[in-house]
XYZ file of C-alpha atoms in Angstrom:
700
model
C -56.438 62.974 -40.945
C -55.000 60.851 -38.103
C -53.569 62.827 -35.206
C -50.485 61.511 -33.397
C -49.366 62.691 -29.964
C -45.590 62.465 -29.414
C -44.431 62.796 -25.797
C -40.793 63.729 -25.103
C -38.976 64.737 -21.924
C -38.063 68.399 -22.377
C -39.540 71.498 -24.041
C -36.306 72.029 -26.006
C -36.558 68.536 -27.472
C -40.261 69.147 -28.190
C -39.481 72.333 -30.134
C -36.843 70.569 -32.228
C -39.152 67.649 -33.034
C -42.062 69.943 -33.866
C -39.920 71.434 -36.637
C -39.664 68.043 -38.385
C -43.222 66.858 -37.888
C -46.235 68.136 -39.786
C -49.663 69.338 -38.616
C -50.826 65.786 -37.982
C -48.437 65.580 -35.000
C -48.751 67.185 -31.568
C -45.565 67.249 -29.477
C -45.699 67.605 -25.673
C -43.037 67.407 -22.939
C -43.353 65.402 -19.711
C -40.602 67.496 -18.056
C -38.655 64.368 -17.085
C -40.038 61.760 -14.693
C -43.761 61.893 -13.874
C -43.769 59.371 -10.980
C -41.215 58.473 -8.315
C -40.852 57.016 -4.837
C -42.132 59.333 -2.064
C -39.505 61.374 -0.230
C -41.290 61.113 3.127
C -40.907 57.338 3.501
C -38.958 54.330 2.249
C -41.596 53.796 -0.432
C -40.697 50.128 -0.977
C -42.847 47.237 0.282
C -40.046 44.893 1.336
C -42.447 42.170 2.482
C -44.239 42.028 -0.883
C -41.436 41.463 -3.314
C -39.885 44.935 -2.942
C -42.792 46.538 -4.775
C -42.202 50.288 -5.260
C -44.931 52.642 -4.023
C -44.881 55.183 -6.826
C -46.615 58.539 -6.479
C -47.118 61.363 -8.944
C -44.330 63.896 -8.500
C -45.520 67.081 -6.817
C -46.183 69.880 -9.295
C -46.777 67.535 -12.240
C -50.587 67.511 -11.984
C -51.236 70.273 -14.525
C -48.786 68.755 -17.003
C -50.423 65.302 -16.682
C -53.870 66.831 -17.267
C -52.473 68.509 -20.381
C -51.110 65.162 -21.634
C -54.464 63.470 -21.023
C -56.264 66.263 -22.870
C -53.870 66.023 -25.828
C -54.290 62.228 -25.799
C -58.090 62.548 -25.982
C -57.688 64.535 -29.200
C -55.238 62.053 -30.762
C -55.570 58.696 -32.477
C -52.061 57.443 -31.634
C -49.672 58.134 -28.727
C -45.914 57.660 -29.198
C -43.472 57.958 -26.305
C -40.116 59.404 -27.405
C -38.207 59.746 -24.137
C -34.422 59.251 -24.160
C -33.091 55.929 -25.501
C -31.820 54.443 -22.221
C -33.051 52.815 -18.984
C -34.270 56.101 -17.513
C -36.048 56.995 -20.740
C -37.687 53.576 -20.908
C -38.853 53.914 -17.293
C -40.290 57.386 -17.992
C -42.207 55.954 -20.963
C -43.521 53.083 -18.795
C -44.675 55.480 -16.052
C -46.504 57.616 -18.647
C -48.201 54.437 -19.904
C -49.376 53.765 -16.344
C -50.784 57.271 -15.922
C -52.431 57.441 -19.352
C -53.733 53.839 -19.225
C -51.776 52.836 -22.333
C -51.123 49.067 -22.449
C -47.300 48.674 -22.271
C -47.513 45.874 -24.849
C -48.969 48.347 -27.352
C -46.560 49.689 -30.038
C -46.224 53.053 -28.289
C -42.450 53.506 -27.892
C -40.063 55.093 -30.376
C -36.403 55.997 -29.888
C -33.688 57.705 -31.863
C -30.003 58.392 -31.269
C -30.066 61.878 -32.739
C -32.727 64.540 -33.151
C -32.575 64.953 -36.911
C -35.333 64.678 -39.499
C -33.920 61.446 -40.943
C -33.532 59.761 -37.551
C -36.969 60.837 -36.287
C -38.726 59.877 -39.549
C -37.124 56.424 -39.410
C -38.100 55.977 -35.734
C -41.748 56.827 -36.491
C -41.864 53.830 -38.826
C -40.811 51.427 -36.043
C -42.905 51.895 -32.887
C -42.483 49.021 -30.421
C -43.845 47.928 -27.025
C -42.210 49.068 -23.777
C -39.065 47.044 -23.028
C -40.022 45.719 -19.599
C -36.523 44.307 -19.012
C -35.075 47.824 -19.277
C -37.797 49.120 -16.965
C -37.037 46.407 -14.404
C -33.319 47.225 -14.527
C -34.140 50.868 -13.791
C -36.549 49.871 -11.020
C -33.947 47.576 -9.484
C -31.380 50.397 -9.422
C -33.889 52.891 -8.012
C -35.074 50.516 -5.262
C -31.532 49.384 -4.463
C -30.357 52.972 -4.070
C -33.432 53.786 -1.960
C -32.814 50.785 0.345
C -29.203 51.849 0.860
C -29.839 55.576 1.185
C -32.912 55.465 3.423
C -31.348 52.917 5.790
C -27.743 54.103 5.931
C -28.401 57.841 6.095
C -30.372 57.717 9.401
C -27.548 55.627 10.888
C -25.044 58.320 9.913
C -27.345 60.958 11.421
C -27.421 59.091 14.735
C -23.757 58.169 14.879
C -21.969 61.049 13.111
C -23.960 64.147 12.168
C -27.438 65.128 10.982
C -27.950 65.807 7.301
C -25.490 63.194 6.052
C -26.219 60.666 3.338
C -24.693 57.498 1.937
C -25.274 55.906 -1.409
C -24.087 52.895 -3.307
C -21.990 54.604 -5.997
C -21.131 57.785 -4.082
C -19.629 55.748 -1.211
C -17.250 53.965 -3.590
C -16.276 57.268 -5.239
C -15.541 58.699 -1.793
C -13.491 55.630 -0.902
C -11.326 56.053 -4.004
C -10.554 59.650 -2.993
C -9.833 58.708 0.643
C -7.634 55.749 -0.323
C -5.620 57.993 -2.646
C -5.175 60.522 0.181
C -3.800 57.742 2.401
C -1.302 56.796 -0.312
C -0.165 60.411 -0.535
C 0.191 60.750 3.236
C 2.216 57.520 3.459
C 4.451 58.392 0.513
C 8.157 58.915 1.224
C 9.946 60.750 -1.621
C 13.165 59.246 -2.924
C 15.994 61.135 -4.584
C 17.221 60.291 -8.063
C 19.281 62.036 -10.731
C 19.423 62.164 -14.504
C 22.449 63.001 -16.614
C 22.037 64.534 -20.066
C 24.833 65.101 -22.576
C 24.478 68.016 -24.993
C 26.336 66.865 -28.103
C 27.074 68.447 -31.439
C 28.007 67.434 -34.946
C 29.966 70.117 -36.718
C 27.691 72.382 -38.737
C 24.532 71.307 -36.879
C 22.797 72.603 -33.741
C 23.381 70.678 -30.482
C 21.077 67.806 -29.481
C 20.524 65.937 -26.226
C 21.245 62.342 -25.228
C 20.253 60.768 -21.896
C 22.558 58.456 -19.891
C 21.031 54.967 -20.009
C 23.560 52.230 -19.184
C 26.947 51.381 -17.734
C 28.086 48.280 -19.580
C 24.990 46.074 -19.815
C 23.395 47.415 -16.610
C 20.815 50.183 -16.466
C 22.205 53.208 -14.629
C 20.466 54.243 -11.389
C 21.775 57.541 -10.002
C 20.531 57.791 -6.405
C 22.622 60.687 -5.115
C 24.885 63.532 -6.108
C 27.802 61.259 -5.194
C 26.692 58.767 -7.860
C 26.575 61.590 -10.402
C 30.020 62.889 -9.474
C 31.473 59.394 -9.885
C 30.039 59.171 -13.424
C 31.252 62.675 -14.312
C 34.744 61.767 -13.146
C 34.711 58.543 -15.210
C 33.547 60.477 -18.314
C 36.244 63.122 -18.056
C 38.237 63.163 -21.283
C 36.249 60.313 -22.846
C 35.303 60.689 -26.525
C 31.614 60.451 -27.472
C 31.179 58.093 -30.444
C 28.082 56.988 -32.335
C 27.723 53.315 -31.428
C 24.483 52.200 -33.062
C 21.703 53.772 -35.130
C 18.198 52.335 -35.340
C 15.385 53.588 -37.519
C 11.740 52.628 -37.424
C 8.320 53.821 -38.443
C 5.971 54.918 -35.666
C 2.245 55.034 -36.380
C 0.086 57.205 -34.152
C -3.564 56.342 -34.473
C -6.312 58.953 -34.104
C -8.259 59.138 -30.840
C -11.541 57.294 -30.482
C -14.759 59.352 -30.652
C -16.188 60.447 -27.329
C -18.152 58.394 -24.849
C -19.863 60.114 -21.920
C -16.878 59.411 -19.695
C -14.166 60.568 -22.113
C -16.142 63.700 -23.010
C -16.392 64.620 -19.323
C -12.685 63.975 -18.847
C -11.545 65.994 -21.857
C -13.888 68.932 -21.151
C -12.538 69.040 -17.597
C -8.910 69.007 -18.775
C -9.413 71.496 -21.613
C -11.912 73.944 -20.190
C -12.207 73.168 -16.477
C -15.858 72.115 -16.895
C -17.206 69.927 -14.100
C -18.822 66.681 -15.302
C -22.194 68.149 -14.338
C -21.532 71.302 -16.390
C -20.407 69.246 -19.360
C -23.591 67.169 -19.305
C -25.798 70.257 -19.021
C -24.197 71.862 -22.088
C -24.154 68.564 -24.002
C -27.867 68.093 -23.279
C -28.554 71.506 -24.837
C -26.599 70.540 -27.959
C -28.462 67.225 -28.177
C -31.971 68.611 -27.673
C -31.607 71.425 -30.165
C -30.136 74.898 -30.677
C -31.855 77.693 -32.616
C -29.811 78.213 -35.810
C -31.468 81.292 -37.279
C -33.733 80.435 -40.231
C -33.064 76.707 -39.746
C -34.857 76.836 -36.395
C -33.977 74.391 -33.600
C -31.428 71.755 -34.648
C -30.051 68.836 -32.648
C -26.294 69.260 -33.075
C -24.947 66.068 -31.456
C -26.078 62.479 -30.990
C -27.287 61.023 -27.691
C -24.892 62.005 -24.909
C -25.194 59.075 -22.481
C -23.221 56.271 -24.040
C -20.271 54.012 -23.302
C -19.749 52.913 -26.913
C -17.249 54.119 -29.542
C -19.304 52.594 -32.346
C -20.188 54.886 -35.269
C -23.033 54.363 -37.758
C -21.922 53.454 -41.280
C -23.705 56.466 -42.780
C -21.947 58.839 -40.350
C -18.535 57.300 -41.153
C -19.201 57.703 -44.883
C -20.249 61.332 -44.391
C -17.033 61.991 -42.449
C -14.930 60.318 -45.150
C -16.484 62.540 -47.827
C -15.821 65.658 -45.739
C -12.212 64.671 -44.989
C -11.525 63.811 -48.638
C -12.925 67.130 -49.840
C -11.022 69.189 -47.255
C -7.695 67.363 -46.944
C -7.479 64.759 -49.708
C -8.373 61.079 -50.087
C -5.223 59.869 -48.309
C -6.347 61.565 -45.066
C -9.580 59.570 -44.758
C -9.990 56.141 -43.201
C -9.139 56.344 -39.477
C -12.372 54.609 -38.457
C -11.180 51.385 -40.094
C -8.299 51.262 -37.630
C -10.518 51.624 -34.576
C -9.520 49.140 -31.875
C -12.341 49.894 -29.417
C -12.269 50.725 -25.711
C -9.540 49.533 -23.317
C -9.447 45.804 -22.665
C -11.695 44.805 -19.782
C -13.946 47.859 -20.054
C -17.597 46.847 -19.675
C -19.824 48.529 -22.236
C -23.473 48.201 -23.203
C -22.989 49.429 -26.782
C -26.653 50.415 -27.022
C -25.866 53.738 -28.690
C -23.276 55.248 -30.959
C -20.381 57.334 -29.747
C -21.089 61.036 -29.221
C -20.667 62.779 -32.574
C -22.043 65.748 -34.538
C -25.293 65.036 -36.358
C -23.838 66.681 -39.476
C -20.079 66.828 -40.105
C -20.576 69.618 -42.635
C -21.894 71.829 -39.821
C -18.471 73.176 -38.817
C -18.189 74.885 -35.402
C -17.103 78.248 -36.831
C -20.080 78.289 -39.207
C -22.586 78.229 -36.333
C -20.536 80.033 -33.671
C -22.806 83.104 -33.681
C -25.760 80.963 -32.556
C -23.964 79.329 -29.627
C -22.926 80.489 -26.185
C -19.189 80.413 -25.485
C -19.519 77.139 -23.560
C -21.726 75.533 -26.222
C -19.217 76.526 -28.902
C -16.313 75.060 -26.939
C -18.048 71.748 -26.306
C -19.483 71.398 -29.808
C -16.049 72.179 -31.253
C -14.514 69.517 -29.025
C -17.053 66.871 -30.107
C -16.857 67.823 -33.777
C -13.051 67.816 -33.885
C -12.732 64.521 -31.984
C -15.191 62.749 -34.279
C -13.659 64.018 -37.524
C -10.156 63.192 -36.239
C -11.297 59.676 -35.292
C -12.270 59.066 -38.922
C -8.941 60.313 -40.325
C -5.828 58.334 -41.194
C -3.056 57.762 -38.627
C -0.016 60.037 -38.435
C 3.299 58.463 -39.465
C 6.680 59.385 -37.977
C 10.179 58.304 -38.911
C 11.864 57.724 -35.556
C 15.628 57.514 -35.180
C 17.292 56.091 -32.073
C 20.996 56.743 -31.643
C 23.130 55.006 -29.004
C 26.300 56.927 -28.188
C 29.221 55.416 -26.277
C 31.562 57.249 -23.908
C 33.937 54.954 -22.022
C 31.845 52.316 -20.264
C 28.698 54.433 -20.521
C 25.914 54.517 -23.112
C 23.808 57.589 -23.876
C 20.670 57.553 -26.038
C 19.139 60.241 -28.259
C 15.770 59.912 -29.969
C 14.557 62.032 -32.840
C 11.467 61.995 -35.005
C 10.382 63.471 -38.310
C 6.719 63.655 -39.271
C 6.348 61.849 -42.595
C 2.541 62.013 -42.913
C 0.349 64.206 -40.710
C -2.858 62.187 -40.932
C -5.318 63.310 -38.248
C -2.719 65.769 -36.876
C -3.506 67.899 -39.925
C -6.776 68.713 -38.151
C -5.921 68.706 -34.441
C -2.316 69.907 -34.594
C 0.551 68.439 -32.591
C -0.524 66.714 -29.388
C 1.547 66.615 -26.164
C 2.543 62.997 -26.861
C 4.524 64.076 -29.919
C 6.907 66.020 -27.679
C 8.130 62.717 -26.245
C 9.367 61.614 -29.682
C 12.086 64.253 -29.628
C 13.315 66.636 -32.313
C 14.978 65.828 -35.613
C 18.584 64.648 -35.234
C 21.455 65.471 -37.571
C 22.508 62.847 -40.123
C 24.846 60.531 -38.225
C 26.841 57.410 -39.081
C 28.097 54.653 -36.807
C 31.634 55.300 -35.538
C 31.293 59.075 -35.908
C 32.865 61.231 -33.160
C 30.743 63.993 -31.608
C 31.717 67.096 -29.655
C 30.614 67.359 -26.038
C 29.044 70.760 -25.383
C 28.194 70.063 -21.731
C 26.994 67.433 -19.277
C 23.839 68.461 -17.416
C 23.058 66.607 -14.170
C 19.602 67.172 -12.694
C 18.196 66.224 -9.306
C 14.672 64.766 -9.050
C 12.419 63.379 -6.343
C 9.860 60.653 -6.826
C 6.343 62.050 -6.636
C 3.313 60.681 -4.766
C 0.324 59.587 -6.830
C -1.685 62.662 -7.829
C -4.944 63.507 -6.108
C -8.011 62.853 -8.162
C -9.451 65.561 -10.336
C -13.029 65.214 -11.487
C -11.702 63.977 -14.839
C -9.449 61.291 -13.355
C -12.155 60.217 -10.870
C -14.607 59.685 -13.734
C -11.937 57.601 -15.472
C -11.335 55.554 -12.309
C -15.066 54.907 -11.827
C -15.382 53.793 -15.437
C -12.284 51.571 -15.325
C -13.538 49.900 -12.145
C -17.004 49.335 -13.617
C -18.678 51.532 -10.991
C -21.769 53.479 -12.076
C -23.030 54.181 -15.578
C -22.510 57.136 -17.963
C -25.542 58.914 -16.499
C -24.324 58.608 -12.877
C -20.749 60.002 -12.963
C -21.660 63.699 -12.818
C -24.351 63.540 -10.078
C -22.176 61.212 -7.984
C -19.301 63.706 -7.844
C -21.601 66.647 -7.187
C -23.251 64.756 -4.306
C -20.051 63.963 -2.400
C -18.949 67.585 -2.751
C -22.340 68.957 -1.688
C -22.435 66.682 1.367
C -19.088 68.039 2.559
C -17.286 64.709 2.172
C -14.930 66.138 -0.439
C -13.636 69.633 -1.103
C -12.778 70.924 -4.543
C -9.616 73.048 -4.493
C -8.901 74.258 -7.996
C -9.406 71.053 -9.958
C -8.205 68.752 -7.202
C -10.538 66.706 -4.967
C -9.533 66.255 -1.313
C -11.428 64.295 1.325
C -12.565 66.237 4.384
C -12.320 64.843 7.924
C -16.025 64.129 7.673
C -15.509 62.171 4.453
C -12.683 60.125 5.993
C -14.822 59.367 9.045
C -17.748 58.149 6.957
C -15.521 55.933 4.788
C -13.880 54.277 7.815
C -17.287 53.585 9.365
C -18.581 52.056 6.119
C -15.411 49.976 5.702
C -15.821 48.535 9.188
C -19.532 47.698 9.078
C -20.665 47.733 5.439
C -17.802 46.185 3.444
C -20.069 45.380 0.481
C -21.387 48.926 0.104
C -17.882 50.380 0.066
C -16.241 47.579 -1.944
C -15.308 48.476 -5.509
C -15.601 44.930 -6.876
C -18.969 44.372 -5.172
C -20.379 47.595 -6.620
C -19.066 46.713 -10.098
C -20.659 43.252 -9.781
C -24.006 44.888 -8.974
C -23.726 46.912 -12.182
C -23.184 43.682 -14.109
C -26.283 42.183 -12.492
C -28.327 45.242 -13.464
C -27.095 44.800 -17.040
C -28.184 41.141 -16.875
C -31.677 42.231 -15.773
C -31.839 44.628 -18.723
C -30.907 41.760 -21.051
C -33.646 39.555 -19.551
C -31.093 37.162 -18.051
C -31.755 37.868 -14.349
C -34.689 38.605 -12.046
C -34.755 42.036 -10.423
C -36.601 40.946 -7.272
C -34.058 38.133 -6.693
C -31.241 40.691 -6.909
C -32.887 42.799 -4.197
C -33.591 39.781 -1.969
C -29.967 38.599 -2.168
C -28.736 42.068 -1.230
C -31.221 43.098 1.449
C -31.006 40.288 4.017
C -27.229 40.571 4.742
C -27.511 44.359 4.531
C -30.169 44.381 7.246
C -27.920 42.281 9.473
C -25.042 44.743 8.963
C -27.376 47.621 9.896
C -28.444 45.921 13.148
C -24.836 45.213 14.114
C -23.657 48.760 13.348
C -26.534 50.325 15.286
C -25.535 48.366 18.394
C -21.738 48.608 18.173
C -20.965 52.060 16.750
C -20.537 54.776 19.357
C -21.319 58.406 18.624
C -18.435 59.803 16.510
C -17.380 63.420 16.889
C -15.787 64.900 13.769
C -13.344 67.719 14.400
C -14.634 70.963 12.913
C -12.417 72.976 10.610
C -11.344 76.205 12.355
C -11.294 79.130 9.962
C -8.938 81.525 11.728
C -11.585 84.271 11.597
C -12.992 85.701 14.823
C -16.691 86.053 15.579
C -17.348 89.783 15.896
C -20.161 89.150 18.407
C -18.508 86.916 20.994
C -14.820 86.610 20.063
C -14.720 82.848 19.427
C -12.804 81.416 16.436
C -15.377 80.705 13.748
C -15.627 77.212 12.227
C -16.442 76.031 8.723
C -19.871 74.432 8.385
C -21.505 72.618 5.483
C -24.913 73.947 4.493
C -27.442 73.241 1.793
C -25.627 75.485 -0.680
C -22.061 74.783 0.367
C -19.714 75.880 3.118
C -20.165 78.897 5.396
C -18.654 80.254 8.619
C -20.498 79.801 11.904
C -19.796 80.635 15.518
C -19.051 77.480 17.592
C -20.951 79.112 20.481
C -24.320 78.038 19.024
C -27.034 78.264 20.350
C -25.862 81.132 22.614
C -24.300 82.852 19.596
C -25.972 82.293 16.218
C -23.604 84.391 14.120
C -22.911 83.109 10.590
C -20.968 84.570 7.700
C -20.271 83.608 4.053
C -17.022 81.711 3.568
C -14.632 83.789 1.527
C -11.025 82.910 0.807
C -8.806 85.946 0.384
C -6.418 86.045 -2.595
C -4.240 88.990 -1.612
C -4.957 90.468 -5.066
C -6.520 93.916 -5.351
C -9.806 94.397 -7.206
C -9.133 96.134 -10.562
C -12.142 98.402 -10.055
C -11.890 99.583 -6.442
C -8.620 98.211 -5.002
C -10.210 96.083 -2.244
C -9.147 92.414 -1.940
C -10.509 89.829 -4.379
C -11.929 86.753 -2.632
C -12.757 83.247 -3.785
C -16.482 82.541 -3.568
C -18.856 79.844 -4.785
C -22.227 79.920 -6.482
C -25.144 78.112 -4.847
C -24.275 75.073 -6.939
C -20.643 75.150 -5.817
C -19.016 76.653 -8.915
C -16.000 78.799 -7.888
C -15.618 82.421 -8.951
C -13.680 85.487 -7.803
C -15.308 88.692 -6.638
C -14.612 91.908 -4.783
C -14.720 91.669 -0.979
C -16.688 94.961 -0.933
C -19.696 93.377 -2.671
C -22.422 94.684 -3.089
C -20.735 98.120 -3.139
C -18.393 96.775 -5.857
C -19.838 94.126 -8.166
C -16.622 93.014 -9.947
C -16.505 89.233 -10.610
C -14.595 86.837 -12.854
C -14.768 83.070 -13.382
C -11.021 82.906 -14.158
C -8.365 82.665 -11.445
C -6.477 85.961 -10.955
C -2.722 86.100 -10.309
C -0.695 88.622 -8.314
C 1.471 89.630 -11.276
C 0.192 92.713 -13.115
C -0.068 93.126 -16.869
C 3.288 94.499 -18.170
C 1.478 96.498 -20.873
C -1.343 98.243 -19.003
C -0.890 97.206 -15.326
C -4.278 95.479 -15.502
C -5.406 92.266 -13.809
C -3.960 89.042 -15.220
C -5.997 85.811 -15.051
C -5.282 82.187 -15.923
C -6.816 80.875 -19.124
C -6.541 77.243 -20.238
C -5.817 76.564 -23.904
C -5.773 73.269 -25.790
C -2.242 72.296 -24.797
C -1.147 74.849 -22.260
C -2.178 77.574 -19.869
C -1.901 81.310 -20.520
C -1.881 84.523 -18.523
C -4.365 86.911 -20.113
C -5.099 90.551 -19.341
C -8.743 91.196 -18.402
C -8.550 94.622 -20.040
C -10.127 93.901 -23.444
C -8.421 96.955 -24.987
C -4.991 95.611 -24.023
C -4.908 92.090 -25.532
C -1.821 90.915 -23.589
C -1.425 87.119 -23.472
C 1.526 84.818 -22.750
C 2.057 81.121 -21.975
C 2.513 80.056 -18.350
C 5.942 78.571 -17.734
C 6.175 75.075 -16.361
C 7.966 74.448 -13.095
C 10.512 72.337 -14.973
C 11.038 74.851 -17.770
C 9.115 75.368 -20.998
C 5.429 76.095 -21.280
C 2.237 74.186 -21.173
C 0.268 72.156 -18.712
């Protein structure tokens, strides 16, 4: 019997594959990359066509010996690393180490880890795609040239331990530019005027002031409002015009890497990095009792919304059986990603590998986070294959003197995909059902409600909106969004406060230096153009060495100029307000390997350091001491007792000062699908209520 060795990247993936394959297959894991550039040097021979100097990654020796041993006992070797540039490069590096000719049919790939997909892939082994490998090499060398040349400059001119990278510098610029917009913003006053009107026998409804004559009304001050109120005094309110139309709301597209990261951040507060970690677990395989390890979702690094025909048919059958035939068919209406978005379309959208595997049915096998993310992916995919929702929208124009008010109402005629996902926030904008009205009908005025507003500055980026901005600007690829954001936070260029990203003084300093001396590195269009060139290399339409040559010569000139002209820059340290108990100085906030900490500015005379803890003013429910905001080594925020380790109370959820009205326990914030709740941490209590919005009502 022929023996086949299948090499994958992770042990979890190996376990899942081993379940499908018989005794004639041996499955081993390479544990990711096996070779890389050395950390101790540039590792690129610039003079000889930018040839990379690859070395075996430290600690991989035993694993490589195991692969060679397994290969010696096999007739065929198949490389089943992930189906993307990185996966292709890993397969190529394994070929180099195991002396497998890259032109040999040694490479297989599949979009999902299911028996059908793997069996089909085994029938179609192919040679290594050297164009994909070269695209990955070009990116790796390009990033090494930038990082290993720019970082030492920042060490000399700003502070030791800093780094700069191609994509991370652009992400930092976006955050800094937004902060400048906010700082320069001057709020302007404006008012709205709403009439609460009533038809006899019906509840009141609202109409917004829109026009005076043919001109749109702009109320800039309270004086403007008072003038309108005076003009409306005693005026009858009469139905002037009624318009009716059908509004079709199409289902959302299935997830790409970017949209999954955005939605998981908005719904659950997951960082992009956390989302990808959980998604990887779902992709590689979860133990489902007697079924064993099962890959629950398709490949998670994709920028495509395309869905395989078989998957669409499976979804249609499920939707028809559960809701009825008329609810199926949303996929036919798919319009694709936003215009101008650059996609590779190499893989399908992210979807469940089996629609029939409902989240609730496998909940007991999943962690809470896995259940949340799988449920999100499952629901989005099924919804995307459902029919649109249909509303009957009524628009009523109401005249009062020279003024025109407008009311909008909507009635859901056919739920379509909303039958699965429920009402979405956008439906609130359609308004409520209006009473039956006819043109010329007089209405009673219940009250006129003026309201003052101020224009708002653009919002600071959250991790979700930054991912969206990077994608829209063509910066980075699906696999780079999460590590890019984590890097700029870890380096101390950006601070994460709640879900909002703010640039630090250090981050602003670095961006201004890069703007002045390295305009290409920091330029959004330039970085997007480089991504397009990397795509061209992958398609075999461009030469990777030529790309590096065109970039490196002007970059070297910029480095020489900056080294001569830039003076040493001193960045103001953030003073904490806490006093050093050893020498009495005000302690400052420092950035370390695992995040921020407090240090005495008297170093080296005084070497006192202390963990950075932000007080909340909220007592610990177990001992009464103050709860403080802390961070894990990887930067994830949590709340714990200030008396730790004497008191070990911790919670991931943000506590509030208000106490539970039922048991006087600790209330924490909990994010639901559409709104936020206050929930009692006492499991025996069960108290939960929506958080009120600043402008009234509940929700986000």
